[in-house]
Amino acid sequence: MNPPLLTYGDALQCIFDHIRPLPAERVGWLEALGATLAEDVFAREGAPLFDNSGMDGFAVRSEDVQHARPDSPVRLQILEDIHAGATMPRRELMKGCAAKIMTGAPLPPGADAVVIVERTRQENDQILIFNPVPSGEHVRKKNEEIQPGAKILQEGTLIGSVERGLLALQGLSDVLVRKHPRVAVLATGDELVQPDEAIQGGQIRNVNTYTLAAELQSYGCPFVDLGIGRDNRIQLRTLIESGLRQAPVLLTSGGVSAGEKDYLPAVLQDLGMKTIFHKVSVKPGKPLLFGKLDECVIFGLPGNVVSGVVSFHVFVKPALRLLAGRKDWHNPVWYVRWGGEPEKSIDRTHFIRCRLRHTPTGLPIAFPTGRQGSGMLSSLAGADGFAVVPSDIDCVEEFTVLEFIPVLSK
């Protein structure tokens, strides 16, 4: 009797238990986009560096304008114009005075508020203020956003546009990161031909390599195309050895099920791979293989293209995040309501390709993209992600709340 298959959750836990982050490297801050921080980042400077104006207008002492009214404006003397830049204010603001000030310009000593220009009227070198303002109005206080020495970015954070902006804000020249791992991709099967080749007999075009390569490129991973491995143990071994020399991650497609020529698991074991698991209680993607050879990570994806793509999103992406040292390595989960016909549960976790329809109120509605065959690549076209149907419910009725894994997650 065969042992029970690993559940979806148990398979993810196995991946977590057996993957360690890749070595970190120090790079220039401009090169860090898309990488993962391998250290906490602390503020060398506060932000803002000085009290400054949040609006174009006039810097004032709030007590001078507390009695200003539309029908009884307060008249103040304009001392100077203050612009953003290298020059600091030249004069302290005394009682009865104001300074014309631009957004981002330093607040002059003595001022504690800014009146926006739309609520004033200038008459020569004087300004009429028509409304009172409280102390602190439209003033960005020194260090109010970031205190010197504060942690501004945490180890394990993916560096996007905002994170790179914070590095620039602090004037950091370099940062310790882990980049996306290089991935070797190998398609297997005697039936495969390249897309530009003529098909003969029962041959099919190699779709898996180019679909997986596109997924890797979209994710930000460099990849190595190992070509097509035929159903020949010696050739498969040669190609796998080449891939493992070039990359810390190997993705294969096909050859991991129960067919007579599914040699891949045996070839990998002959090379010394430790099989962590082979087959998972999911649909599509049941034949998935995961193993380690020294520090190299190996995924044997099913040959059906949809099974391979779903396995990539559901299992390979979390592994890539772990290798990069990401803290948020789990698949992101949204919640949706089922919008299709009643769906009977199966004895495996089912990932259904769906489009989302957003509603003005409440959760998005998930509609299947159509027929869900594991070889139907067109069912992924336009899919926003996968509705996750657990194995322990009898039937998914209309508007049942389900978890949803988006395909665009990083």
XYZ file of C-alpha atoms in Angstrom:
410
model
C 0.000 0.000 0.000
C 1.360 3.385 -1.009
C 1.871 5.941 1.794
C -0.494 8.958 1.788
C 0.579 11.884 -0.369
C 1.900 15.063 1.207
C -0.683 17.806 1.547
C -0.154 21.218 -0.030
C 0.731 22.735 3.342
C 3.084 19.896 4.308
C 4.891 20.169 0.966
C 5.471 23.903 1.506
C 6.773 23.171 4.998
C 9.223 20.616 3.553
C 10.493 23.247 1.123
C 10.971 25.695 3.989
C 12.773 23.102 6.108
C 15.294 22.205 3.402
C 16.210 25.540 1.816
C 18.742 27.990 3.171
C 19.401 31.473 1.743
C 22.144 31.892 -0.827
C 25.340 33.804 0.078
C 24.927 37.571 0.237
C 26.919 40.145 -1.720
C 27.467 43.867 -1.332
C 26.364 45.904 -4.335
C 25.933 49.546 -5.242
C 22.530 50.855 -4.216
C 21.464 51.349 -7.850
C 22.085 47.648 -8.536
C 19.945 46.517 -5.607
C 16.537 46.865 -7.280
C 14.754 43.499 -7.273
C 17.196 41.944 -4.803
C 16.485 41.095 -1.163
C 18.131 42.872 1.743
C 20.581 40.697 3.664
C 20.980 43.214 6.494
C 18.916 45.712 8.437
C 19.335 49.286 7.223
C 19.516 52.096 9.783
C 19.113 55.803 9.176
C 22.367 57.747 9.066
C 20.352 60.972 8.982
C 16.918 62.062 10.065
C 14.220 63.080 7.622
C 13.398 65.818 6.975
C 16.817 67.299 7.682
C 15.266 70.616 8.751
C 11.862 72.195 9.365
C 10.422 73.000 5.937
C 7.263 74.137 4.224
C 4.747 71.610 2.952
C 3.059 74.161 0.651
C 3.705 77.296 -1.349
C 2.656 80.256 0.756
C 3.880 82.489 3.557
C 5.752 81.483 6.702
C 4.244 83.217 9.711
C 4.101 83.251 13.495
C 0.725 81.635 14.204
C 0.059 84.010 17.086
C 0.266 86.957 14.651
C -2.655 85.660 12.565
C -4.941 84.162 15.207
C -7.484 86.975 14.754
C -7.415 87.020 10.922
C -10.859 86.945 9.294
C -12.071 87.194 5.674
C -13.629 90.586 6.467
C -10.764 91.652 8.729
C -7.444 90.372 7.384
C -4.117 90.689 9.192
C -1.448 92.684 7.350
C 2.173 91.464 7.639
C 5.468 92.781 6.289
C 7.265 90.464 3.834
C 10.896 90.109 4.913
C 12.291 87.810 2.200
C 11.574 85.164 -0.381
C 12.750 81.650 0.551
C 13.260 78.998 -2.134
C 14.234 75.346 -1.871
C 17.943 74.885 -2.423
C 21.340 75.487 -0.890
C 20.536 78.909 0.604
C 19.103 78.999 4.120
C 16.788 81.815 5.385
C 18.745 84.995 6.101
C 16.523 86.620 8.721
C 14.597 85.637 11.827
C 10.853 86.195 11.598
C 9.875 88.921 14.057
C 6.391 89.911 15.231
C 4.293 91.378 12.409
C 6.411 89.846 9.662
C 6.128 87.010 7.148
C 8.358 85.336 4.564
C 7.277 84.164 1.146
C 8.174 80.464 1.010
C 8.112 77.649 -1.537
C 7.345 73.975 -0.957
C 10.323 72.209 0.595
C 12.137 75.418 1.505
C 13.578 75.750 5.046
C 11.343 77.489 7.567
C 12.887 80.718 8.882
C 13.674 81.018 12.608
C 10.674 82.345 14.519
C 8.045 80.934 12.105
C 5.847 78.046 13.234
C 3.207 77.826 10.467
C 2.618 78.373 6.750
C -0.439 80.061 5.233
C -1.132 78.691 1.739
C -0.890 81.266 -1.005
C -4.557 80.782 -1.986
C -5.643 82.303 1.349
C -3.578 85.472 0.995
C -3.326 88.612 -1.123
C -0.049 90.379 -1.712
C 0.098 94.157 -1.869
C 3.625 95.303 -2.760
C 5.858 94.240 0.136
C 2.975 93.310 2.420
C 0.699 90.271 2.610
C -2.914 90.118 3.752
C -3.855 86.965 5.722
C -7.581 86.150 5.705
C -7.692 83.077 7.975
C -5.983 82.015 11.200
C -3.679 78.967 11.183
C -2.634 76.778 14.100
C 0.983 76.261 15.031
C 2.512 73.578 12.814
C 0.130 74.128 9.881
C 1.801 72.947 6.627
C 5.139 72.545 8.396
C 7.223 69.396 7.980
C 9.143 69.121 11.234
C 12.766 68.037 11.364
C 13.065 64.242 11.874
C 9.275 63.782 11.978
C 9.427 60.997 9.376
C 12.686 59.287 10.320
C 14.758 59.622 13.478
C 18.559 59.288 13.145
C 19.551 55.702 13.929
C 16.064 54.288 13.347
C 15.671 51.011 11.427
C 14.221 51.986 8.057
C 14.446 48.657 6.193
C 14.470 45.109 7.538
C 16.599 42.186 6.446
C 14.582 39.947 4.137
C 12.767 42.828 2.429
C 12.400 42.809 -1.356
C 13.915 46.028 -2.728
C 11.381 47.822 -4.888
C 11.051 51.441 -5.925
C 10.221 52.751 -2.440
C 13.018 50.768 -0.787
C 15.550 52.056 -3.312
C 14.235 55.553 -2.698
C 14.899 55.156 1.032
C 18.470 54.045 0.277
C 18.894 57.149 -1.864
C 17.362 59.323 0.857
C 20.075 58.188 3.239
C 22.892 58.654 0.740
C 24.005 55.020 1.072
C 26.591 53.961 -1.503
C 26.127 50.188 -1.159
C 24.010 47.572 0.570
C 24.237 43.858 1.401
C 21.739 41.826 -0.670
C 20.842 38.434 -2.055
C 19.952 38.438 -5.719
C 17.518 36.099 -7.442
C 19.194 32.745 -8.091
C 20.134 31.602 -11.563
C 17.890 28.736 -12.694
C 18.742 25.985 -15.195
C 15.722 24.788 -17.223
C 15.552 21.361 -18.860
C 12.630 19.988 -20.867
C 12.543 16.224 -21.334
C 10.886 13.799 -23.719
C 11.454 12.079 -27.059
C 8.261 13.660 -28.356
C 9.494 17.256 -28.089
C 10.668 19.444 -30.959
C 11.582 23.123 -30.934
C 8.827 25.599 -31.863
C 10.361 26.383 -35.257
C 10.726 22.724 -36.277
C 8.270 20.768 -38.397
C 6.190 18.211 -36.519
C 6.258 14.592 -37.551
C 4.000 11.814 -36.319
C 3.264 12.123 -32.591
C 5.731 14.926 -31.857
C 4.726 18.096 -30.019
C 6.390 21.464 -29.710
C 8.456 22.270 -26.649
C 6.233 24.778 -24.875
C 7.419 24.153 -21.320
C 10.909 25.644 -21.654
C 9.653 28.911 -23.084
C 6.715 29.215 -20.708
C 8.890 28.563 -17.654
C 11.643 30.850 -18.965
C 9.099 33.634 -19.365
C 7.889 33.047 -15.807
C 11.471 33.265 -14.555
C 12.167 36.427 -16.543
C 8.985 38.041 -15.242
C 10.005 37.102 -11.723
C 13.509 38.507 -12.206
C 15.554 35.293 -12.283
C 18.353 34.765 -14.798
C 18.073 31.350 -16.439
C 20.081 28.832 -18.453
C 18.311 26.913 -21.230
C 19.648 23.343 -21.225
C 17.588 22.417 -24.266
C 15.668 19.177 -24.652
C 16.743 16.016 -22.870
C 15.727 12.846 -24.651
C 14.502 9.726 -22.864
C 18.051 8.480 -22.509
C 19.704 8.097 -19.099
C 23.201 9.032 -20.265
C 22.091 12.181 -22.080
C 19.847 13.241 -19.194
C 22.713 12.812 -16.747
C 25.051 14.875 -18.938
C 22.534 17.739 -19.259
C 21.673 17.716 -15.550
C 25.342 17.789 -14.562
C 25.818 20.764 -16.898
C 22.850 22.561 -15.356
C 24.012 21.989 -11.780
C 27.440 23.414 -12.648
C 25.826 26.587 -13.978
C 23.031 27.283 -11.507
C 22.008 26.596 -7.893
C 18.468 25.715 -9.016
C 17.387 23.144 -11.595
C 13.870 23.017 -13.055
C 13.010 20.039 -15.204
C 9.730 19.332 -16.954
C 8.397 15.898 -17.745
C 9.717 12.449 -16.903
C 8.618 12.391 -13.231
C 5.367 10.463 -13.411
C 4.895 6.702 -13.741
C 5.629 6.190 -17.430
C 7.948 3.502 -18.755
C 10.474 6.126 -19.883
C 10.170 8.475 -16.917
C 13.849 8.102 -16.063
C 14.409 11.454 -14.380
C 13.968 10.481 -10.692
C 16.344 7.537 -11.064
C 18.960 9.619 -12.914
C 18.825 12.318 -10.251
C 19.188 9.754 -7.475
C 22.163 8.176 -9.255
C 23.776 11.625 -9.223
C 23.298 11.791 -5.453
C 20.108 13.814 -5.139
C 18.217 13.383 -1.882
C 14.511 13.140 -2.668
C 12.599 15.306 -0.199
C 9.212 14.445 -1.670
C 7.780 12.998 -4.859
C 4.067 13.526 -5.534
C 1.794 15.930 -3.686
C -1.932 15.796 -3.028
C -2.755 18.644 -5.424
C -4.436 19.116 -8.792
C -2.886 19.923 -11.193
C 0.733 19.019 -10.400
C 0.483 15.752 -8.462
C 3.752 14.193 -9.817
C 5.908 17.110 -8.551
C 9.376 16.117 -7.331
C 11.530 18.153 -4.932
C 15.074 17.280 -3.952
C 18.522 18.547 -2.956
C 21.939 17.664 -4.301
C 24.425 19.210 -1.911
C 23.219 22.837 -1.874
C 21.509 22.691 -5.274
C 17.707 22.812 -5.283
C 15.912 20.577 -7.787
C 12.281 20.644 -8.871
C 10.975 18.022 -11.262
C 7.810 19.556 -12.709
C 5.126 17.510 -14.476
C 5.242 17.498 -18.258
C 1.745 18.855 -18.824
C 2.272 22.570 -19.321
C -0.476 23.784 -16.975
C 0.713 21.425 -14.239
C 4.194 22.857 -14.653
C 3.084 26.489 -14.538
C 0.806 25.948 -11.526
C 3.610 24.083 -9.739
C 5.960 26.957 -10.508
C 3.651 29.519 -8.896
C 2.563 27.382 -5.975
C 5.837 25.640 -5.028
C 8.834 27.031 -6.938
C 8.192 30.708 -6.203
C 8.248 30.150 -2.413
C 11.562 28.295 -2.849
C 13.023 31.183 -4.874
C 11.954 33.619 -2.160
C 13.614 31.478 0.507
C 16.843 31.264 -1.490
C 16.878 35.061 -1.708
C 16.344 35.332 2.056
C 12.835 36.745 1.870
C 10.888 36.846 5.149
C 7.570 36.857 3.257
C 8.275 33.595 1.433
C 4.746 32.188 1.541
C 2.376 32.529 -1.380
C 0.377 35.744 -0.954
C -3.287 34.958 -0.346
C -6.320 37.005 -1.303
C -9.891 36.070 -0.515
C -12.556 35.763 -3.173
C -16.089 34.469 -3.631
C -16.705 31.637 -6.072
C -18.628 32.760 -9.158
C -18.702 29.561 -11.188
C -20.982 26.560 -11.255
C -21.006 24.343 -8.145
C -17.671 22.541 -8.012
C -17.434 19.149 -6.327
C -14.393 18.780 -4.123
C -11.809 16.094 -4.860
C -9.449 14.336 -2.487
C -6.669 16.818 -3.329
C -6.209 20.574 -3.048
C -7.443 21.954 -6.364
C -5.994 25.092 -7.965
C -8.551 26.458 -10.432
C -7.459 29.045 -13.004
C -9.734 32.064 -12.598
C -10.366 35.615 -13.665
C -11.495 38.087 -11.042
C -14.388 40.479 -11.284
C -14.126 43.255 -8.729
C -17.244 44.580 -7.047
C -17.957 48.000 -5.482
C -18.402 46.323 -2.099
C -17.267 43.002 -0.742
C -14.817 40.436 -2.073
C -13.884 39.955 -5.744
C -15.750 37.208 -7.610
C -13.639 34.406 -9.128
C -14.790 32.891 -12.419
C -13.064 29.869 -13.993
C -11.292 30.627 -17.259
C -13.007 27.654 -18.908
C -12.097 23.996 -19.184
C -9.401 23.095 -16.669
C -7.428 20.307 -18.359
C -3.800 20.065 -17.206
C -2.576 20.320 -20.799
C -4.763 23.273 -21.803
C -2.346 26.206 -21.877
C -5.106 28.515 -23.123
C -6.848 28.120 -19.753
C -4.046 30.242 -18.257
C -4.544 33.080 -20.732
C -6.079 36.002 -18.874
C -6.059 34.185 -15.539
C -5.497 36.443 -12.536
C -4.518 33.487 -10.397
C -5.747 30.297 -8.785
C -8.783 29.754 -6.582
C -7.737 27.238 -3.933
C -10.354 24.556 -3.273
C -9.433 22.544 -0.159
C -9.752 18.782 -0.188
C -11.881 18.698 2.968
C -15.048 20.392 1.710
C -17.816 18.549 -0.125
C -18.791 21.152 -2.700
C -17.981 24.738 -3.628
C -21.297 26.545 -4.018
C -21.840 29.978 -5.537
C -20.308 32.761 -3.387
C -18.306 30.331 -1.236
C -15.282 32.217 0.161
C -11.994 30.740 -1.078
C -8.310 31.574 -0.854
C -6.802 32.909 -4.074
C -3.144 32.951 -5.172
C -2.391 35.783 -7.650
C -0.056 34.968 -10.544
C 1.671 38.369 -10.528
C 3.096 37.959 -7.021
C 6.814 38.573 -6.593
